[in-house]
Each structure stands twice: as structure tokens, then as C-alpha cells.
Coordinates of C-alpha atoms in Angstrom, one line a residue:
M27 CA 0.0 0.0 0.0
L28 CA 1.1 3.5 -0.8
A29 CA -1.1 6.5 0.0
G30 CA -4.1 4.1 0.3
V31 CA -3.3 2.6 -3.2
D32 CA -2.9 -1.2 -3.3
L33 CA 0.2 -1.7 -5.5
G34 CA -0.8 -5.3 -5.9
K35 CA -3.8 -4.3 -8.0
P36 CA -3.7 -2.4 -11.4
V37 CA -2.4 1.2 -11.1
R38 CA -2.3 3.8 -13.9
A39 CA 0.1 6.7 -14.1
L40 CA -0.7 9.5 -16.5
G41 CA 0.4 12.8 -17.7
T42 CA -0.1 15.6 -20.3
E43 CA 2.0 17.4 -22.8
P44 CA 2.7 14.9 -24.3
F45 CA -0.3 12.7 -23.3
W46 CA 1.2 9.4 -21.9
S47 CA 0.3 6.7 -19.5
V48 CA 1.8 3.7 -17.8
E49 CA -0.5 0.8 -16.8
I50 CA 1.0 -1.2 -14.0
T51 CA -0.5 -4.7 -13.5
P52 CA 0.8 -7.7 -11.6
D53 CA 1.8 -9.1 -15.1
G54 CA 3.6 -6.1 -16.5
L55 CA 3.9 -2.5 -17.3
T56 CA 2.5 -0.9 -20.6
Y57 CA 3.8 2.5 -21.6
T58 CA 1.7 4.4 -24.1
R59 CA 2.2 7.8 -25.6
V60 CA 0.3 9.5 -28.4
D61 CA 3.2 9.9 -30.8
Q62 CA 4.9 6.5 -30.2
P63 CA 4.2 2.8 -30.3
A64 CA 3.2 1.2 -27.0
Q65 CA 5.9 -0.6 -25.1
H66 CA 5.6 -3.5 -22.7
A67 CA 7.8 -4.6 -19.8
P68 CA 7.7 -7.3 -17.2
N69 CA 6.7 -6.2 -13.7
R70 CA 9.6 -7.1 -11.5
G71 CA 7.8 -5.7 -8.4
A72 CA 8.1 -2.4 -6.7
T73 CA 10.9 -1.4 -4.3
V74 CA 9.1 0.6 -1.6
Q75 CA 11.1 2.9 0.7
G76 CA 8.9 5.0 3.0
T77 CA 6.6 7.1 0.8
V78 CA 8.2 6.1 -2.5
A79 CA 7.6 3.0 -4.7
T80 CA 10.0 2.4 -7.7
Y81 CA 9.5 0.0 -10.6
A82 CA 12.7 -0.7 -12.6
T83 CA 12.4 -2.8 -15.8
S84 CA 13.2 -2.8 -19.5
T85 CA 10.7 -2.7 -22.3
D86 CA 10.3 -5.0 -25.3
L87 CA 12.1 -2.3 -27.3
N88 CA 15.1 -2.5 -25.0
E89 CA 14.5 0.8 -23.3
A90 CA 15.1 1.2 -19.7
L91 CA 11.7 2.0 -17.9
N92 CA 11.6 3.4 -14.4
V93 CA 8.4 4.4 -12.8
V94 CA 8.5 6.2 -9.4
L95 CA 5.3 6.7 -7.4
I96 CA 5.4 9.2 -4.6
A97 CA 2.7 9.4 -1.9
T98 CA 1.9 13.1 -2.4
E99 CA -1.4 14.4 -3.8
C100 CA -1.2 15.4 -7.4
S101 CA -3.2 17.4 -9.9
D102 CA -3.0 16.7 -13.6
G103 CA -3.3 20.4 -14.4
M104 CA -6.2 19.9 -16.8
S105 CA -9.1 18.9 -14.6
D106 CA -10.1 19.3 -11.0
R107 CA -9.2 15.7 -10.2
A108 CA -6.9 15.0 -7.3
Y109 CA -4.8 11.9 -7.4
P110 CA -3.2 10.2 -4.4
L111 CA 0.2 9.7 -6.0
T112 CA 2.7 11.8 -8.0
A113 CA 4.4 9.8 -10.8
K114 CA 7.8 10.2 -12.5
V115 CA 8.5 8.0 -15.5
E116 CA 11.9 7.7 -17.1
I117 CA 11.9 5.9 -20.4
G118 CA 14.9 6.0 -22.7
D119 CA 16.1 9.6 -22.7
D120 CA 12.6 11.0 -21.7
T121 CA 11.6 12.0 -18.2
L122 CA 7.9 12.5 -17.7
T123 CA 5.9 13.7 -14.7
G124 CA 2.3 13.2 -13.9
C125 CA -0.1 11.6 -11.4
A126 CA -1.2 8.1 -10.5
A127 CA -4.1 6.2 -8.9
S128 CA -5.6 2.8 -8.8
V129 CA -7.4 1.8 -12.1
A130 CA -10.5 1.0 -10.0
A131 CA -10.5 4.5 -8.5
L132 CA -10.0 6.1 -11.9
A133 CA -12.9 4.0 -13.3
T134 CA -15.2 5.0 -10.5
R135 CA -14.4 8.6 -11.0
D136 CA -15.0 8.4 -14.7
E137 CA -18.4 6.8 -14.1
A138 CA -19.3 9.5 -11.5
G139 CA -18.0 12.4 -13.5

């Protein structure tokens, strides 16, 4: 658990400019970005230290993929949603920042909103 989010269940990290997301499931991580092909990577589990969880893996396109989830509330800057986690994603030479929440919480919000 990190900021009330069960890391054993699907989690989605997402950001804007450019629009990107990382879907984290027990089976793997899927990185998508509007201007690039999706990349898949095995989920080797998170290393949790205090309020930070880190996933370190490599994609099927041989790019290093590191996803860092931090237990601090986050706003995506485009809506009034508040997310329980701040996300930082490093893939290849790119560093992206955004927010994260459980997939179940995002789906519930989408249905309500």
C-alpha cells in the first residue's frame, strides 16, 4: 500500500504534454504515448522505501523504464481531479511527470463524473 493505493492491483500513471500513461498490473507495465508505439515490460515488483515506490524494468524495445510513485497528492493540471500519487517516469532519454491512482478509483471517478 502506498497513500491508500494497493500496489498489488492495477495502477495507472498518466500525464499531459505529451499525453502518456503507464498501466501497472501484476503481469507487467505498458507505456503508451500519443506519438509513439506502445511498449511492454515485465513487472519485477516495486521497491518501496517510505513514501516512494519504484518499478525498474526494461521494455520490449530494449529501453530502460523506471516508474517512481510518490505518496503526495497530485493534480493533472487539466481537470479538478486530485490523485493520491505523484508519478515520475523515465523511459529511454525522456523523463515525464504526472499523477497516478488505482485503475479502480479512476474508473469509479469516470463513471461518476
